[in-house]
Amino acid sequence: MPHDHVHIDPEAGDRRVFAAIAVNLGLTVAQIIGGIVSGSLALIADALHNFSDAISLIIAFAARKIARRPRDADMTFGYGRVEVVAALINYTTLIVIGLYLLYEAAMRFVDPQPVEGWLIVIIAGIALIVDAATALLTYRMSKSSVNIRAAFLHNVADALGSIAVILAGTLILLYDWRLIDPIVTVMIAGYILWQSFREIGPVIRILMLGSPPDIETRGVLDAVRGVPGVTGIHHAHFWQMDEHCAALDAHVVIEEGRWNDADAIKERIKSVLSDRFDIEHTTLELECARHACGDPSEFGGRGHGEAIS
C-alpha cells in the first residue's frame, strides 16, 4: 500500500518550526504569570501543555537536523529514526504532565481556590490565537513526519484547551462557580492522556521493529510464494525502518531445477514487493529447494539452541 508523502523545503520547514517554538515559549510565560496572578489552575494546566509543545518542537527541530545526516559506518541505516525517538520522548512527557494535572485538579476539588475570571478569559483568548497560528505553521509538515505530527496534534489540543479555559472563566465571572476550574483541568488532562496513549503505540511499534500496521504480513509472504519459481519463504523479518520505509529480510526457496533463473526470480520478487506494497528495501537469501533449511520457522531466525546445518 503506497504512502502519500508531502514534501516541503527543509529550510522553509525549519523556519516554520522555529517560529512555532518562539510563539509557544512566549505564550507559556504569559499563561504561567496569568495563572499565578489569577489563581487559575486550568490556565497553568494549559501553560504546561503549551510548554510541552514548545519542548516537543525543540526536539523536533533538532531531530529534523540530525535526520538529514548521511549514512556512515556507525549508522549504516542513517539517522532518520531519531525522529521516532523524539516522538517517543514527547508523548512520554505529555503522559507525565497529564497525570500531574489530574493530581493537582484532585487537590483543587478538596480545597477550591479563588479565581480571577477576566484575566483567565483574556489570556486564554490570546492563547487560542497563538495555538491556531502554530497549528497552521506545522500543518503541512505534520502529514509526513510522526515527530511534527505530535507537535501539531498538541497544538490542536491546546486550542481546544484554550476554548475550555475561556468557558471556565466565563462561568466564574457569571456564577462564581470555582469548581469549574478543576473540572476543566481534568478535561484538559484527560484529552492529553487520551491523545498521548493513542499516538505512542505506533511509535513504540516502530522502535520495537514491528511490521507496518497498514500492510498484512502474511499477504506479503503469500505474494512472494506466488512468484513463479518460488517454493517457499521462511526466516522472514518484516519491519519499519522509519515512519515511511518498510523493509523485508527473508530466506527464499527456489524451485529445484530453476537455480539458473535465481537472479531473475529475485528481481521479480523485488518488483512485486515494490509495486504491491511499496517495500523498497529487501534483503533476500536464496536457497535451492534441494538444500533448503530443515524445519525452518516462518518468522525470524533460528531459535536459541538450534543447530546450524
Coordinates of C-alpha atoms in Angstrom, one line a residue:
M1 CA 0.0 0.0 0.0
P2 CA 1.8 3.1 -1.2
H3 CA 2.2 6.1 1.2
D4 CA 1.4 9.6 0.2
H5 CA 4.3 11.9 1.2
V6 CA 4.1 15.6 1.5
H7 CA 7.4 17.2 0.6
I8 CA 8.4 20.6 1.8
D9 CA 11.7 22.5 1.5
P10 CA 13.8 21.6 4.6
E11 CA 15.0 25.2 5.3
A12 CA 11.4 26.6 5.0
G13 CA 10.2 23.8 7.3
D14 CA 12.9 24.7 9.8
R15 CA 11.9 28.4 9.8
R16 CA 8.3 27.4 10.5
V17 CA 9.2 25.1 13.4
F18 CA 11.5 27.8 14.8
A19 CA 8.7 30.4 14.6
A20 CA 6.3 28.0 16.3
I21 CA 8.8 27.4 19.1
A22 CA 9.1 31.2 19.7
V23 CA 5.4 31.9 19.9
N24 CA 4.8 28.9 22.2
L25 CA 7.5 29.8 24.6
G26 CA 6.2 33.4 24.8
L27 CA 2.7 32.2 25.4
T28 CA 3.8 29.8 28.1
V29 CA 5.4 32.6 30.1
A30 CA 2.3 34.7 29.7
Q31 CA 0.0 31.9 30.8
I32 CA 2.0 30.9 33.8
I33 CA 2.2 34.5 35.0
G34 CA -1.5 34.9 34.4
G35 CA -2.3 31.6 36.1
I36 CA -0.4 32.6 39.2
V37 CA -1.9 36.1 39.3
S38 CA -5.5 34.9 38.7
G39 CA -5.2 31.7 40.8
S40 CA -6.4 29.6 37.9
L41 CA -5.1 26.0 37.8
A42 CA -6.8 25.5 34.4
L43 CA -4.7 28.3 33.0
I44 CA -1.5 26.9 34.4
A45 CA -2.5 23.5 33.1
D46 CA -2.9 25.0 29.6
A47 CA 0.5 26.7 30.1
L48 CA 2.2 23.4 30.9
H49 CA 0.7 21.9 27.8
N50 CA 1.9 24.8 25.7
F51 CA 5.4 24.4 27.3
S52 CA 5.4 20.7 26.4
D53 CA 4.5 21.7 22.9
A54 CA 7.5 24.1 22.8
I55 CA 9.8 21.4 24.1
S56 CA 8.4 18.9 21.6
L57 CA 9.0 21.4 18.8
I58 CA 12.6 22.0 20.0
I59 CA 13.2 18.2 20.0
A60 CA 11.5 18.0 16.6
F61 CA 13.7 20.8 15.3
A62 CA 16.9 19.0 16.5
A63 CA 15.7 15.7 15.2
R64 CA 15.0 17.1 11.7
K65 CA 18.6 18.4 11.6
I66 CA 20.1 15.1 12.8
A67 CA 17.8 13.0 10.5
R68 CA 19.4 14.7 7.4
R69 CA 22.9 13.5 8.2
P70 CA 24.1 10.9 5.7
R71 CA 24.6 7.3 6.5
D72 CA 28.0 6.4 7.9
A73 CA 30.0 3.5 9.3
D74 CA 28.3 3.9 12.7
M75 CA 24.8 4.4 11.4
T76 CA 24.5 2.4 8.3
F77 CA 20.7 2.8 8.1
G78 CA 21.1 6.6 8.5
Y79 CA 19.7 8.9 11.2
G80 CA 16.1 9.1 10.2
R81 CA 14.8 7.0 13.1
V82 CA 15.9 9.8 15.5
E83 CA 12.5 11.5 14.7
V84 CA 10.7 8.4 16.1
V85 CA 12.8 8.5 19.3
A86 CA 11.9 12.2 19.6
A87 CA 8.2 11.4 19.2
L88 CA 8.5 8.8 22.0
I89 CA 10.1 11.4 24.3
N90 CA 7.4 13.9 23.5
Y91 CA 4.5 11.6 24.2
T92 CA 6.0 10.2 27.3
T93 CA 6.5 13.7 28.7
L94 CA 2.9 14.5 27.9
I95 CA 1.7 11.5 29.8
V96 CA 3.6 12.6 32.8
I97 CA 2.2 16.1 32.6
G98 CA -1.4 14.7 32.2
L99 CA -1.0 12.6 35.3
Y100 CA 0.4 15.5 37.3
L101 CA -2.5 17.8 36.2
L102 CA -5.0 15.1 37.4
Y103 CA -3.3 15.1 40.8
E104 CA -3.4 18.9 41.0
A105 CA -7.1 19.0 40.0
A106 CA -7.9 16.5 42.7
M107 CA -6.3 18.8 45.3
R108 CA -8.4 21.7 44.0
F109 CA -11.6 19.7 44.3
V110 CA -10.8 19.2 48.0
D111 CA -9.8 22.8 48.5
P112 CA -11.2 25.2 45.9
Q113 CA -9.3 28.4 45.4
P114 CA -10.5 31.9 44.3
V115 CA -10.0 32.6 40.6
E116 CA -10.0 35.9 38.6
G117 CA -12.3 35.2 35.7
W118 CA -11.5 38.2 33.5
L119 CA -7.7 37.5 33.4
I120 CA -8.4 33.9 32.5
V121 CA -10.6 34.8 29.6
I122 CA -8.1 37.4 28.2
I123 CA -5.0 35.2 28.4
A124 CA -6.9 32.1 27.1
G125 CA -8.1 34.2 24.2
I126 CA -4.6 35.2 23.3
A127 CA -3.5 31.5 23.7
L128 CA -6.2 30.4 21.3
I129 CA -4.9 32.7 18.6
V130 CA -1.3 31.5 19.2
D131 CA -2.3 27.9 19.2
A132 CA -4.2 28.3 15.9
A133 CA -1.1 30.1 14.3
T134 CA 1.2 27.4 15.5
A135 CA -1.0 24.7 14.1
L136 CA -1.1 26.5 10.7
L137 CA 2.8 26.7 10.8
T138 CA 3.1 22.9 11.2
Y139 CA 0.1 21.5 9.4
R140 CA 1.8 20.6 6.1
M141 CA 4.8 19.1 7.7
S142 CA 2.6 17.0 10.0
K143 CA 1.5 14.9 7.1
S144 CA 4.9 13.5 6.5
S145 CA 6.6 13.4 10.0
V146 CA 5.5 11.5 13.1
N147 CA 7.6 13.9 15.0
I148 CA 6.0 17.1 13.7
R149 CA 2.6 15.5 13.7
A150 CA 2.9 15.0 17.5
A151 CA 3.6 18.7 17.9
F152 CA 0.7 19.6 15.5
L153 CA -1.8 17.5 17.5
H154 CA -0.6 19.0 20.7
N155 CA -1.4 22.5 19.3
V156 CA -4.8 21.3 18.2
A157 CA -5.4 20.0 21.8
D158 CA -4.1 23.3 23.1
A159 CA -6.6 25.2 21.0
L160 CA -9.4 23.1 22.4
G161 CA -8.0 23.6 25.9
S162 CA -8.0 27.3 25.5
I163 CA -11.6 27.2 24.4
A164 CA -12.4 25.2 27.6
V165 CA -10.5 27.7 29.8
I166 CA -12.4 30.6 28.2
L167 CA -15.6 28.8 29.1
A168 CA -14.4 28.2 32.6
G169 CA -13.5 31.9 33.1
T170 CA -16.9 33.0 31.7
L171 CA -18.8 30.7 34.2
I172 CA -16.6 32.0 37.0
L173 CA -17.5 35.6 36.0
L174 CA -21.2 34.9 35.7
Y175 CA -21.8 32.5 38.6
D176 CA -18.6 32.4 40.7
W177 CA -18.5 28.7 40.1
R178 CA -15.0 27.9 41.3
L179 CA -15.2 24.1 40.8
I180 CA -15.3 24.7 37.1
D181 CA -11.6 25.4 37.2
P182 CA -10.5 21.9 38.3
I183 CA -13.2 20.4 36.2
V184 CA -11.7 22.0 33.1
T185 CA -8.3 20.9 34.2
V186 CA -9.5 17.3 34.4
M187 CA -10.9 17.6 30.9
I188 CA -7.6 19.0 29.5
A189 CA -5.6 16.3 31.3
G190 CA -7.9 13.6 30.1
Y191 CA -7.6 14.8 26.5
I192 CA -3.8 15.0 26.8
L193 CA -3.6 11.4 28.1
W194 CA -6.1 10.0 25.6
Q195 CA -4.2 11.6 22.7
S196 CA -0.8 10.6 24.0
F197 CA -1.7 6.9 24.6
R198 CA -3.3 6.7 21.2
E199 CA -0.3 8.1 19.4
I200 CA 2.5 6.5 21.4
G201 CA 1.5 3.0 20.3
P202 CA 2.6 3.3 16.6
V203 CA 5.9 5.0 17.8
I204 CA 6.7 2.1 20.1
R205 CA 5.8 -0.3 17.3
I206 CA 8.4 1.2 15.0
L207 CA 11.1 1.1 17.7
M208 CA 10.2 -2.5 18.5
L209 CA 10.7 -3.4 14.8
G210 CA 7.1 -4.3 14.4
S211 CA 5.6 -4.8 10.9
P212 CA 3.9 -1.9 9.3
P213 CA 0.3 -1.8 10.6
D214 CA -1.2 -1.0 7.2
I215 CA 0.4 -4.0 5.5
E216 CA -0.7 -7.6 6.3
T217 CA 2.5 -9.6 6.8
R218 CA 1.1 -12.9 5.6
G219 CA -0.1 -11.1 2.5
V220 CA 3.5 -10.1 1.8
L221 CA 4.7 -13.7 2.2
D222 CA 1.9 -15.1 0.1
A223 CA 2.8 -12.6 -2.7
V224 CA 6.4 -13.9 -2.6
R225 CA 5.2 -17.5 -2.7
G226 CA 3.1 -16.6 -5.7
V227 CA 6.1 -15.6 -7.8
P228 CA 6.9 -18.4 -10.4
G229 CA 9.9 -20.4 -9.4
V230 CA 9.5 -19.8 -5.6
T231 CA 8.5 -22.8 -3.5
G232 CA 8.8 -21.2 0.0
I233 CA 9.8 -18.3 2.2
H234 CA 11.0 -18.5 5.8
H235 CA 13.1 -16.8 8.5
A236 CA 11.2 -13.6 7.5
H237 CA 11.8 -10.3 9.2
F238 CA 9.3 -7.5 8.2
W239 CA 9.7 -4.1 9.9
Q240 CA 9.6 -0.4 9.5
M241 CA 12.9 1.3 9.2
D242 CA 11.2 4.6 9.9
E243 CA 7.8 6.1 9.6
H244 CA 7.6 5.8 5.8
C245 CA 10.0 3.0 4.8
A246 CA 9.2 -0.8 5.2
A247 CA 11.9 -3.5 4.9
L248 CA 11.8 -7.3 4.4
D249 CA 14.6 -9.7 5.2
A250 CA 13.9 -13.4 4.4
H251 CA 15.2 -16.7 3.0
V252 CA 13.5 -17.6 -0.3
V253 CA 13.5 -21.2 -1.6
I254 CA 14.0 -21.5 -5.4
E255 CA 12.3 -24.4 -7.2
E256 CA 14.6 -27.3 -8.0
G257 CA 16.0 -27.0 -11.5
R258 CA 15.4 -23.2 -11.6
W259 CA 18.7 -22.2 -9.9
N260 CA 20.0 -20.7 -13.2
D261 CA 17.0 -18.3 -13.1
A262 CA 17.6 -17.4 -9.4
D263 CA 18.6 -13.8 -10.1
A264 CA 15.7 -13.2 -12.4
I265 CA 13.3 -14.7 -9.8
K266 CA 14.8 -12.4 -7.1
E267 CA 14.2 -9.4 -9.3
R268 CA 10.6 -10.4 -9.9
I269 CA 10.1 -10.7 -6.1
K270 CA 11.5 -7.3 -5.5
S271 CA 9.3 -5.8 -8.3
V272 CA 6.2 -7.4 -6.8
L273 CA 7.0 -6.2 -3.3
S274 CA 7.6 -2.7 -4.6
D275 CA 4.6 -2.5 -6.8
R276 CA 2.0 -4.1 -4.4
F277 CA 3.3 -3.0 -1.0
D278 CA 5.7 -0.1 -1.6
I279 CA 8.5 -2.1 0.0
E280 CA 11.7 -0.8 -1.4
H281 CA 14.3 -2.3 1.0
T282 CA 14.6 -6.1 0.6
T283 CA 17.4 -8.5 1.6
L284 CA 16.7 -12.0 0.2
E285 CA 18.9 -15.0 0.9
L286 CA 18.2 -17.6 -1.9
E287 CA 18.2 -21.3 -1.2
C288 CA 17.9 -24.2 -3.7
A289 CA 14.9 -26.4 -2.8
R290 CA 17.3 -29.4 -2.5
H291 CA 19.4 -27.7 0.1
A292 CA 16.9 -25.5 1.9
C293 CA 16.9 -25.1 5.7
G294 CA 15.4 -28.0 7.5
D295 CA 12.2 -27.4 9.6
P296 CA 12.5 -23.6 9.2
S297 CA 10.4 -21.1 11.2
E298 CA 8.2 -18.8 9.2
F299 CA 9.2 -15.7 11.0
G300 CA 12.6 -14.7 12.5
G301 CA 15.8 -16.6 12.5
R302 CA 16.8 -19.7 14.4
G303 CA 15.9 -20.1 18.0
H304 CA 18.4 -20.5 20.8
G305 CA 19.9 -23.9 20.9
E306 CA 19.1 -24.9 17.4
A307 CA 21.9 -26.5 15.4
I308 CA 23.1 -24.8 12.2
S309 CA 23.3 -27.2 9.3

